[in-house]
Tab-separated table of C-alpha atoms in Angstrom:
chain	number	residue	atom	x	y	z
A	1	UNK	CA	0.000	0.000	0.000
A	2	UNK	CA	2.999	2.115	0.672
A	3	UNK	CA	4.105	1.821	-2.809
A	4	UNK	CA	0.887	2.468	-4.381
A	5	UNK	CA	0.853	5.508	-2.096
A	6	UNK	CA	4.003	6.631	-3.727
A	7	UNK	CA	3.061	6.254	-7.212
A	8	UNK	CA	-0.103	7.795	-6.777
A	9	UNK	CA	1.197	10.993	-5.419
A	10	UNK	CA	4.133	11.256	-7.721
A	11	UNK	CA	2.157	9.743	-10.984
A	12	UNK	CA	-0.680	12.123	-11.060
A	13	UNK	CA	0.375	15.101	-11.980
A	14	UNK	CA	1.856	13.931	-15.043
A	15	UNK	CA	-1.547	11.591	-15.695
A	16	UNK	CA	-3.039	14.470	-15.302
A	17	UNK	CA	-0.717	15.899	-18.428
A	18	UNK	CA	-1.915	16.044	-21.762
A	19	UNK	CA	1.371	15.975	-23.317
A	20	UNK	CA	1.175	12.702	-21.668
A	21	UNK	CA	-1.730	11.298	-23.499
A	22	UNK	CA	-0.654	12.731	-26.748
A	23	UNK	CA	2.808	11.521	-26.446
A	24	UNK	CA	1.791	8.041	-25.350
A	25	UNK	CA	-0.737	7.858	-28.653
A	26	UNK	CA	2.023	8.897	-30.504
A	27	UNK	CA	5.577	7.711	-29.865
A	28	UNK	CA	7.281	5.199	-31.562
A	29	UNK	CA	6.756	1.931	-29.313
A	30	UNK	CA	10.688	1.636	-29.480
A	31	UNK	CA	11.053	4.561	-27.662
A	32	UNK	CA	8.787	3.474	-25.150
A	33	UNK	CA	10.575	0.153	-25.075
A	34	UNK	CA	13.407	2.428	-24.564
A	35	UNK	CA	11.875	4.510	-21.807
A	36	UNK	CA	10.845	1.914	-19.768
A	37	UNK	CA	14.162	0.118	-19.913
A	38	UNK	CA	15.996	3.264	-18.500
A	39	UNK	CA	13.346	3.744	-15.806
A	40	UNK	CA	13.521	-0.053	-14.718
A	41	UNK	CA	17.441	0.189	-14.193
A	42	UNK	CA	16.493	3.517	-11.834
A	43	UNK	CA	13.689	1.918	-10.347
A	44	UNK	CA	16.661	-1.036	-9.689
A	45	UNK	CA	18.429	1.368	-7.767
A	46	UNK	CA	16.284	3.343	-5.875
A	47	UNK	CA	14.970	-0.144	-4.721
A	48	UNK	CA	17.961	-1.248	-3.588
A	49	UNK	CA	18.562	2.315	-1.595
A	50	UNK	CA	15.342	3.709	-0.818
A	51	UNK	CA	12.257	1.239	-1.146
A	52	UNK	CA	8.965	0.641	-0.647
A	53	UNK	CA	9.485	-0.531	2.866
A	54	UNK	CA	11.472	0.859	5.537
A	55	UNK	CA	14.441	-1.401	6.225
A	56	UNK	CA	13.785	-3.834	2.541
A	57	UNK	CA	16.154	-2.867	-0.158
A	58	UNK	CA	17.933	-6.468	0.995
A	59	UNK	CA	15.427	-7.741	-2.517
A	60	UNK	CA	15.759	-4.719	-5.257
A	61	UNK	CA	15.407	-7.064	-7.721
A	62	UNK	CA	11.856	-8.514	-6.566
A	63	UNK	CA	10.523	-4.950	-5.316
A	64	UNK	CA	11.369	-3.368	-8.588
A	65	UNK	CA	9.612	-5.940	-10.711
A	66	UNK	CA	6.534	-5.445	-7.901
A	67	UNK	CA	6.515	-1.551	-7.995
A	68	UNK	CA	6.974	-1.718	-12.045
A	69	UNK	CA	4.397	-4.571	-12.866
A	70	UNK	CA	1.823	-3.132	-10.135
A	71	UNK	CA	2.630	0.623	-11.301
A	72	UNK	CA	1.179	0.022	-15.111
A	73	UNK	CA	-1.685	-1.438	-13.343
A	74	UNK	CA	-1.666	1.730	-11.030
A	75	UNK	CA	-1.332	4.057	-14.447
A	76	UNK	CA	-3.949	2.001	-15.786
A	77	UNK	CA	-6.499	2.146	-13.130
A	78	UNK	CA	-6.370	5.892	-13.155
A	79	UNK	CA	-5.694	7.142	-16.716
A	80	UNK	CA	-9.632	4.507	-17.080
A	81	UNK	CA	-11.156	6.304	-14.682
A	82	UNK	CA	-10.399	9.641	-16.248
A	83	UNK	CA	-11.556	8.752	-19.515
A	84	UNK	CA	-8.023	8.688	-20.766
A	85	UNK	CA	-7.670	5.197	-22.380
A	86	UNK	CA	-10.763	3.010	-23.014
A	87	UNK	CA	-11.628	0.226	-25.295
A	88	UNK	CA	-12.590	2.254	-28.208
A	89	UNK	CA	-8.839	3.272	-28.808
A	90	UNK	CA	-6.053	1.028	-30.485
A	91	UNK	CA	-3.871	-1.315	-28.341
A	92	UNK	CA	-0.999	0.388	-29.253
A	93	UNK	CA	-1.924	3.690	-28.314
A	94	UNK	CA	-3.598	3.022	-25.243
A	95	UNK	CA	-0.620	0.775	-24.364
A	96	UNK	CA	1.596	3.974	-24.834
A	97	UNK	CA	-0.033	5.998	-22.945
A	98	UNK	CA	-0.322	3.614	-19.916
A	99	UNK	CA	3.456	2.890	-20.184
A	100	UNK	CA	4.440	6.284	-20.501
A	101	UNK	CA	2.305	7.392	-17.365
A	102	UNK	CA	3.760	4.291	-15.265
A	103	UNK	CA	7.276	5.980	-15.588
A	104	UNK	CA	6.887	8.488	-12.605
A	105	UNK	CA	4.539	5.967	-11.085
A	106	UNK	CA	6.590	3.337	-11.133
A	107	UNK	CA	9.457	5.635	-9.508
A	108	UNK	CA	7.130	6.531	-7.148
A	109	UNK	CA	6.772	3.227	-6.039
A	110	UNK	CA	10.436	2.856	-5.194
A	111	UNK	CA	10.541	5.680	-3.406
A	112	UNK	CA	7.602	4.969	-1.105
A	113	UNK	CA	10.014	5.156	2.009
A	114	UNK	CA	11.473	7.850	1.574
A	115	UNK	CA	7.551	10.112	1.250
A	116	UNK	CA	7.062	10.506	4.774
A	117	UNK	CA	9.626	9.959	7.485
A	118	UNK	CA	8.786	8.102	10.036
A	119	UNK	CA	7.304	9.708	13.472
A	120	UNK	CA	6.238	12.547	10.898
A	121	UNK	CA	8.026	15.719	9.519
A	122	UNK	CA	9.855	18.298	11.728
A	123	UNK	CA	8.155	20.323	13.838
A	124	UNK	CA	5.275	17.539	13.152
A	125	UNK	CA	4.544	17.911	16.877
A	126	UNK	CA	3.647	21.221	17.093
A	127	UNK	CA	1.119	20.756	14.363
A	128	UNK	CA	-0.799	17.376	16.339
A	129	UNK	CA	-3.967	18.082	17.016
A	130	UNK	CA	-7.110	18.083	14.466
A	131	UNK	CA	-6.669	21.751	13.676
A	132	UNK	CA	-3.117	20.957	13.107
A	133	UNK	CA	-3.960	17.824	10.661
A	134	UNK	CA	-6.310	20.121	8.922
A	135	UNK	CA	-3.721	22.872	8.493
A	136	UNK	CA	-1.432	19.826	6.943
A	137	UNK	CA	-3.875	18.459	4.908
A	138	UNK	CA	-4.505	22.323	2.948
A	139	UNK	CA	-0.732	22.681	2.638
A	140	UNK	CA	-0.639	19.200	0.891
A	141	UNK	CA	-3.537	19.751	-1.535
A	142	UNK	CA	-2.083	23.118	-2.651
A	143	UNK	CA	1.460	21.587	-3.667
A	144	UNK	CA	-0.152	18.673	-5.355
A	145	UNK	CA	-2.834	20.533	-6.925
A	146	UNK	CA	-1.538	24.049	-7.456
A	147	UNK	CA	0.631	22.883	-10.339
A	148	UNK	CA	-2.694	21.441	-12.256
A	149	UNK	CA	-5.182	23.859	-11.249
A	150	UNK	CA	-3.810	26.751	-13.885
A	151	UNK	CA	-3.624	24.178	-16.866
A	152	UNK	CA	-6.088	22.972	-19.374
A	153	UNK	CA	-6.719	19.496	-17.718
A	154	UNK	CA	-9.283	19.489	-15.309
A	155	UNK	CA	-11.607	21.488	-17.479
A	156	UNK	CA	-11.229	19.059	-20.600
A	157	UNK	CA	-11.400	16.563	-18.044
A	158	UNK	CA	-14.477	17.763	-16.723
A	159	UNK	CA	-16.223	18.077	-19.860
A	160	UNK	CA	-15.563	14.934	-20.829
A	161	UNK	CA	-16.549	13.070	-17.431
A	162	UNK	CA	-19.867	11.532	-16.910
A	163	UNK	CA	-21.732	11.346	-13.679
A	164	UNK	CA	-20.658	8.109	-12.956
A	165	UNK	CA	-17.049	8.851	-13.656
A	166	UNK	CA	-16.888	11.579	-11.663
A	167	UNK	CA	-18.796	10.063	-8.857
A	168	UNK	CA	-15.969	6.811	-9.498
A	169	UNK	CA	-13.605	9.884	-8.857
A	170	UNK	CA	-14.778	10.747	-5.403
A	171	UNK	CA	-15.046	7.404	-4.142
A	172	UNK	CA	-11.997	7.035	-5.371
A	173	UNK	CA	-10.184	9.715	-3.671
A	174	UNK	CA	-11.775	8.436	-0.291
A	175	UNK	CA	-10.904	4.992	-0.620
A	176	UNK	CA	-7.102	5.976	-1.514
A	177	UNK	CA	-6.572	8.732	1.137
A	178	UNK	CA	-8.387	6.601	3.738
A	179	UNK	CA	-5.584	3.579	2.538
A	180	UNK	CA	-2.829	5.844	2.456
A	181	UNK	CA	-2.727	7.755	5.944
A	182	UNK	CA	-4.433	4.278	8.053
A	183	UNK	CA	-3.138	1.353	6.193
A	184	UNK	CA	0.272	2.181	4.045
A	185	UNK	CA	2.166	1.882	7.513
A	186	UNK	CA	4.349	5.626	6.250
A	187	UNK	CA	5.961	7.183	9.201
A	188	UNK	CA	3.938	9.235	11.489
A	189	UNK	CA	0.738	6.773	11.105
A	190	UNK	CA	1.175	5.548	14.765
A	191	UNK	CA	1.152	8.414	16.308
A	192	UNK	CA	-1.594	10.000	14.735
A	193	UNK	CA	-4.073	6.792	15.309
A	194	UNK	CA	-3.388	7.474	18.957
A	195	UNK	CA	-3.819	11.139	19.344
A	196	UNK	CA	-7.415	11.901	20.590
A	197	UNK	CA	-10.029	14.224	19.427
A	198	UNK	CA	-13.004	14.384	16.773
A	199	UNK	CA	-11.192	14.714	14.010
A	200	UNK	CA	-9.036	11.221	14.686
A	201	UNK	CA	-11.599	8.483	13.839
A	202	UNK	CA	-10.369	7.466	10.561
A	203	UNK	CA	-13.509	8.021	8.462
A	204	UNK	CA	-14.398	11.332	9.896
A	205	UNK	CA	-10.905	12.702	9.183
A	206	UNK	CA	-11.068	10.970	5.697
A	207	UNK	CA	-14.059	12.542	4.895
A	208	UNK	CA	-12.887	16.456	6.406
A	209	UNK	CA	-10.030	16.110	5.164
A	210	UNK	CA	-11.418	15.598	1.615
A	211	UNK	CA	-13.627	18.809	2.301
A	212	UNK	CA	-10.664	20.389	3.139
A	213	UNK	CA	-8.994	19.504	-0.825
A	214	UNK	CA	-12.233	20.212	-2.185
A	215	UNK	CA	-12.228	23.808	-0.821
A	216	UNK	CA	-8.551	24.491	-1.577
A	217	UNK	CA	-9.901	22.896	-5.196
A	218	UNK	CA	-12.543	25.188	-5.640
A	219	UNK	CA	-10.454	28.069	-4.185
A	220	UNK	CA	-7.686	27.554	-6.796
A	221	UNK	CA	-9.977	26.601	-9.862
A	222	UNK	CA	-11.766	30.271	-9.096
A	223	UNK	CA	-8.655	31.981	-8.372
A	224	UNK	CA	-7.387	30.590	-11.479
A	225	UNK	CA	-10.640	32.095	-13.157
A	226	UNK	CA	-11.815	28.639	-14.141
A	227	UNK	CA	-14.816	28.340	-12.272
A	228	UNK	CA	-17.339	31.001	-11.557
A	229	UNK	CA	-20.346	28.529	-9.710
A	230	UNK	CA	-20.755	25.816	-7.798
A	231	UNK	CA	-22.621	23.386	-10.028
A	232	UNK	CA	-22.481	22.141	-13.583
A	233	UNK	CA	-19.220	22.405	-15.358
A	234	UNK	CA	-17.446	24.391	-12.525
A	235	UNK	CA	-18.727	21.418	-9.887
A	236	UNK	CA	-17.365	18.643	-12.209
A	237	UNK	CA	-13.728	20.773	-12.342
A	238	UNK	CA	-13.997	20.759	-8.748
A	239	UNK	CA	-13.864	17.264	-8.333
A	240	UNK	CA	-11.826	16.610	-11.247
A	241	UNK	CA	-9.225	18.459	-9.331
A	242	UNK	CA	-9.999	17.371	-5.760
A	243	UNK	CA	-8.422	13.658	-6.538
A	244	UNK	CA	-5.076	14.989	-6.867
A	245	UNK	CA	-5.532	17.541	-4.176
A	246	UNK	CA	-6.978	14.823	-1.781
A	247	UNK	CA	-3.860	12.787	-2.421
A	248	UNK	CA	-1.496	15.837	-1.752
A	249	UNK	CA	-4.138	16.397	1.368
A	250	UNK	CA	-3.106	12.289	2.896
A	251	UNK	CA	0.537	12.894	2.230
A	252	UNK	CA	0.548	16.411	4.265
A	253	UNK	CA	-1.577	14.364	7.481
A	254	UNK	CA	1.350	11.516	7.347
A	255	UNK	CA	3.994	14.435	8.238
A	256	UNK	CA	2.640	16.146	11.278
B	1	UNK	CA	17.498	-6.446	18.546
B	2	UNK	CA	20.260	-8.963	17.972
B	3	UNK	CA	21.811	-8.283	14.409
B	4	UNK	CA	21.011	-11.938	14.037
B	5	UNK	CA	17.519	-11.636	14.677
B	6	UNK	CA	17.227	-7.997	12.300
B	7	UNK	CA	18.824	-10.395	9.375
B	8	UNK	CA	16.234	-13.563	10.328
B	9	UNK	CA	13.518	-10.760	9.820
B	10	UNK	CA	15.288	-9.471	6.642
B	11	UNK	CA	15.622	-12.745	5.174
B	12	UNK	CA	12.149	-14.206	5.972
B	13	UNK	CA	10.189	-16.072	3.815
B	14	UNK	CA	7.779	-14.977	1.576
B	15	UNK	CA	4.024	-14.840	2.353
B	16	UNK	CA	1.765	-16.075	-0.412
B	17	UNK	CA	0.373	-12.685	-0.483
B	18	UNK	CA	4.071	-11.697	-1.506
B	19	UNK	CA	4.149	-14.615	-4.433
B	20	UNK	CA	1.199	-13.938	-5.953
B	21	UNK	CA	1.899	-10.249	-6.179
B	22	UNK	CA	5.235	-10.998	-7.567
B	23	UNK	CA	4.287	-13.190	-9.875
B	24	UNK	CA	1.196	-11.167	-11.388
B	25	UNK	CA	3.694	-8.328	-11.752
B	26	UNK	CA	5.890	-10.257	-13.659
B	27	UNK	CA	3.114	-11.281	-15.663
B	28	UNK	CA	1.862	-7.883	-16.258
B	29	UNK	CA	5.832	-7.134	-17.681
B	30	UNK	CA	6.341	-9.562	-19.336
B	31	UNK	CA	2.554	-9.063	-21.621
B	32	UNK	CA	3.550	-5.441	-21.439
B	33	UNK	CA	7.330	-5.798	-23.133
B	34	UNK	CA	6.465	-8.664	-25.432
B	35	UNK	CA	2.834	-6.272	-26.779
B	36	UNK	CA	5.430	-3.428	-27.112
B	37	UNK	CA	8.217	-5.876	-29.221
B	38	UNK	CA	5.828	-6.609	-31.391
B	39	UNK	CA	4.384	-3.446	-32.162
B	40	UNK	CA	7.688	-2.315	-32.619
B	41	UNK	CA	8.689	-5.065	-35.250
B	42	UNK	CA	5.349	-4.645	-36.772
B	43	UNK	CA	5.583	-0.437	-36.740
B	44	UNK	CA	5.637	1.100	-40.372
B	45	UNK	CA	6.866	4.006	-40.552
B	46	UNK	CA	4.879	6.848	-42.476
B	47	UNK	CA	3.622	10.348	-42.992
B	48	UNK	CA	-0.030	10.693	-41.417
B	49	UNK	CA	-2.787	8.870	-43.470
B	50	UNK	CA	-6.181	11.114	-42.776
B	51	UNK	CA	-9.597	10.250	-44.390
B	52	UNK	CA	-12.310	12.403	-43.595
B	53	UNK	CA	-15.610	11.077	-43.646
B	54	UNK	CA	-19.622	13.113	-42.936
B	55	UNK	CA	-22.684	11.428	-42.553
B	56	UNK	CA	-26.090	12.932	-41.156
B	57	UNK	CA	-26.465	12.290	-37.644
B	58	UNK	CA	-29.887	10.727	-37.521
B	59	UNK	CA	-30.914	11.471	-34.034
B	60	UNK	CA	-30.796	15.487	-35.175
B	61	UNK	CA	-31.787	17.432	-38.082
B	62	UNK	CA	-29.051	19.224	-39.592
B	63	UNK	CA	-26.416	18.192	-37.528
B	64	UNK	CA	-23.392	15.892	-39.044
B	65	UNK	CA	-21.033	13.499	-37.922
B	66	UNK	CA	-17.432	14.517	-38.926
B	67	UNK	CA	-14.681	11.490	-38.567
B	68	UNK	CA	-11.468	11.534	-39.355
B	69	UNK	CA	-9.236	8.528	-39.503
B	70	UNK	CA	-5.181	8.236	-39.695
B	71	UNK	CA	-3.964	5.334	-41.402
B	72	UNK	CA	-0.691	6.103	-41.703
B	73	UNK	CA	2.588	5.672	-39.289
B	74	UNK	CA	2.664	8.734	-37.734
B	75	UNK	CA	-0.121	10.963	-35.568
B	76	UNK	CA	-1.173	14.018	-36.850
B	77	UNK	CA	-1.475	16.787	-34.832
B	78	UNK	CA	-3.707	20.576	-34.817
B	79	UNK	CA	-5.972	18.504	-37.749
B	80	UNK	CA	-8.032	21.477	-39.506
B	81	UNK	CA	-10.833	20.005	-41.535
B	82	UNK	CA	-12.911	22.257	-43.853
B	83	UNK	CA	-16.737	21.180	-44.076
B	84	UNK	CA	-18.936	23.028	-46.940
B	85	UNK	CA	-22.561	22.698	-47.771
B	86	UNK	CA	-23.121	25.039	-50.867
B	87	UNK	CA	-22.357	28.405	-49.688
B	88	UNK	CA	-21.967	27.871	-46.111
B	89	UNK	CA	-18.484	26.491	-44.740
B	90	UNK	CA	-17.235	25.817	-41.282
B	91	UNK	CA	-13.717	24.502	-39.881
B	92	UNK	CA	-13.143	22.106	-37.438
B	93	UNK	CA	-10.038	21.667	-35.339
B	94	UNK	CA	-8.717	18.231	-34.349
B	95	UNK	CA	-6.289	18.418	-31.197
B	96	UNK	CA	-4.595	15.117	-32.107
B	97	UNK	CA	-5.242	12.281	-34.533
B	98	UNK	CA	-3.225	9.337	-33.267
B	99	UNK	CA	-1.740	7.011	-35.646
B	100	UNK	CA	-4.467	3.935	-36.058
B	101	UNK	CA	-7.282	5.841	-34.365
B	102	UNK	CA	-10.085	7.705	-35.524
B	103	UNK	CA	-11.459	10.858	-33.995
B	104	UNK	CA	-14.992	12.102	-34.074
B	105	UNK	CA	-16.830	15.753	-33.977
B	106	UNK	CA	-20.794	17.290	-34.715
B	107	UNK	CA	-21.100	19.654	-37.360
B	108	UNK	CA	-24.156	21.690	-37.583
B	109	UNK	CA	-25.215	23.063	-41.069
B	110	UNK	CA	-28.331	24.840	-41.983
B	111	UNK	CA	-28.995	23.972	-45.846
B	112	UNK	CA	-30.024	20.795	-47.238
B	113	UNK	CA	-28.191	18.125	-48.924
B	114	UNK	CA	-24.245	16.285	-48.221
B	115	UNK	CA	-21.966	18.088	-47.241
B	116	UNK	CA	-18.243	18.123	-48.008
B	117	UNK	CA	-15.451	17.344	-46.403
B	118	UNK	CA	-11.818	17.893	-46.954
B	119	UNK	CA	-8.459	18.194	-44.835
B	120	UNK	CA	-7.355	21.709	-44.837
B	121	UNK	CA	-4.146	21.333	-42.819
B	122	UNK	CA	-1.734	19.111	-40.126
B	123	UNK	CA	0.676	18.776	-38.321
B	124	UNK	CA	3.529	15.946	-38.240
B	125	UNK	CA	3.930	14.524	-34.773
């Protein structure tokens, strides 16, 4: 879970590219070959010094072929449930596109470890407490998201998205930030299962802190001048860009 | 901990969990590398191949279905298509044609009878 948590955070952005999805439809599948061949030998190595696992590089071998296989699966997953690839398109393209996405995936994956320290970041203790978590989980959905919000994506996304799609997306973006911050064992989980207060039952701060990356979604989607209402269109941009800033939102609660 | 008992833990066996995770990633590669070997081998090279086809949408009056399709090697990219129906003409702007794939747009025109379709410009990828 670890892993996955890694290659989520550092594979959306760029499967949220569309440079990403053009390139992937377009690239010569040698160069892709290519690609991934490069990225496996640094996947080799970060394995064998970083990992998915505090204290396992002892098998880079096996946890690169794990984070690589499980990573196009990963890509996969989430370039579907944006609409990105489907069954309508060619193999080969849709291949492409999936492999190319897995790259930063995949790399996130063998850096897992090294995302959250363990016991949490510095200063982490001064921030405990629900208002504390709360503060952490806006400052992670701003980096995460801040770097999409500006950018074509989320409203081509959005117009493109069904109900069901984007209703996929929120559940989703629960499921993944609930797994991430309670059950991908990153530093600083144990402590914060044991602090007290409202906002420390694991579904309750799942669900606030996913109000808190829809609000800093919203916020930067209408500072951006995307959005200019809460429904239609500017709802469906919203949430489009709350996955990404829900992910950023786990990652900031596993370092306080 | 003992150093012997932090290179037991190190060392331990593999759960089944483990194996089968292992072994469907190594599944998942190897499909992966040998789809992308053989698109490789069976790649052919080419300038973009785009056929541009209209046909009334039946569900709405006056609306057409603009597809175009690349045949060829390469994808084509910024795709401007010219559709004319006597005097009236409109342009439609394709984003990206991938090589192999088709991609589809509505075209609304206000006389009667088939209109016309032709590629106006592209792009090399």
């Amino acid at each position: 879970m670890r892993g996955v948590a890694g290659g989520v955070i550092l594979g959306l952005p760029l499967i949220y590219t569309q440079e990403v999805w053009v390139h992937g439809a377009t690239l010569a599948p040698t160069i892709i070959l290519l690609l991934l061949g490069i990225t496996f030998v640094l996947n080799l190595a970060l394995s064998h010094y970083v990992g998915f696992e505090p204290g396992r590089t002892h098998r880079p071998l096996e946890d690169a072929l794990v984070g690589f296989g499980l990573s196009f699966l990963l890509a996969f997953g989430l370039l579907f449930l944006l609409g990105r690839v489907d069954f309508t398109m060619t193999p080969e393209n849709a291949l492409g596109i999936v492999a190319l996405a897995s790259i930063p995936t995949s790399l996130g994956f063998a850096l897992g470890n090294a995302l959250a320290p363990k016991g949490g970041g510095k200063g982490a203790e001064e921030m405990a407490g629900g208002a504390g978590d709360l503060l952490a989980a806006a400052g992670g959905a701003v980096i995460l998201s801040l770097n999409i919000a500006p950018t074509e994506e989320p409203i081509l996304l959005a117009y493109q998205l069904d109900f069901v799609r984007l209703a996929a997306i929120v559940l989703v973006s629960l499921i993944l930030s609930f797994l991430i911050v309670f059950h991908a064992e990153f530093g600083g989980k144990q402590g914060r299962s044991e602090t007290p207060g409202a906002a420390h039952g694991p579904v309750v701060e799942t669900l606030l802190a996913y109000l808190v990356a829809f609000t800093v979604a919203g916020l930067l989607l209408a500072f951006f001048g995307e959005i200019d209402a809460l429904e239609g269109a500017g709802l469906a941009e919203i949430i489009v860009l709350s996955f990404p800033a829900s992910m950023g939102s786990a990652l900031g609660r596993l370092l306080v | 901990m003992s150093k012997g008992s932090a290179k037991g833990k190190l060392k331990r066996q593999r759960t089944a969990f483990e194996w089968t995770i292992l072994l469907a990633s190594v599944a998942v590669i190897v499909a992966i590398l040998i789809s992308l070997a053989f698109y490789s081998f069976s790649f052919k090279p080419g300038p973009p191949d785009l056929r541009v086809i209209v046909r009334p949408n039946s569900a709405e009056q006056g609306q057409y279905v603009l597809t175009v399709t690349n045949r060829g090697g390469t994808s084509a990219e910024d795709v401007a298509v010219e559709v004319s129906l006597g005097d009236e003409t409109q342009d439609v702007e394709f984003r990206v044609v991938a090589k192999g794939d088709s991609e589809e747009a509505r075209v609304v025109m206000s006389g009667d009878g088939q209109p016309q379709a032709r590629i106006k410009s592209y792009k090399e990828s």
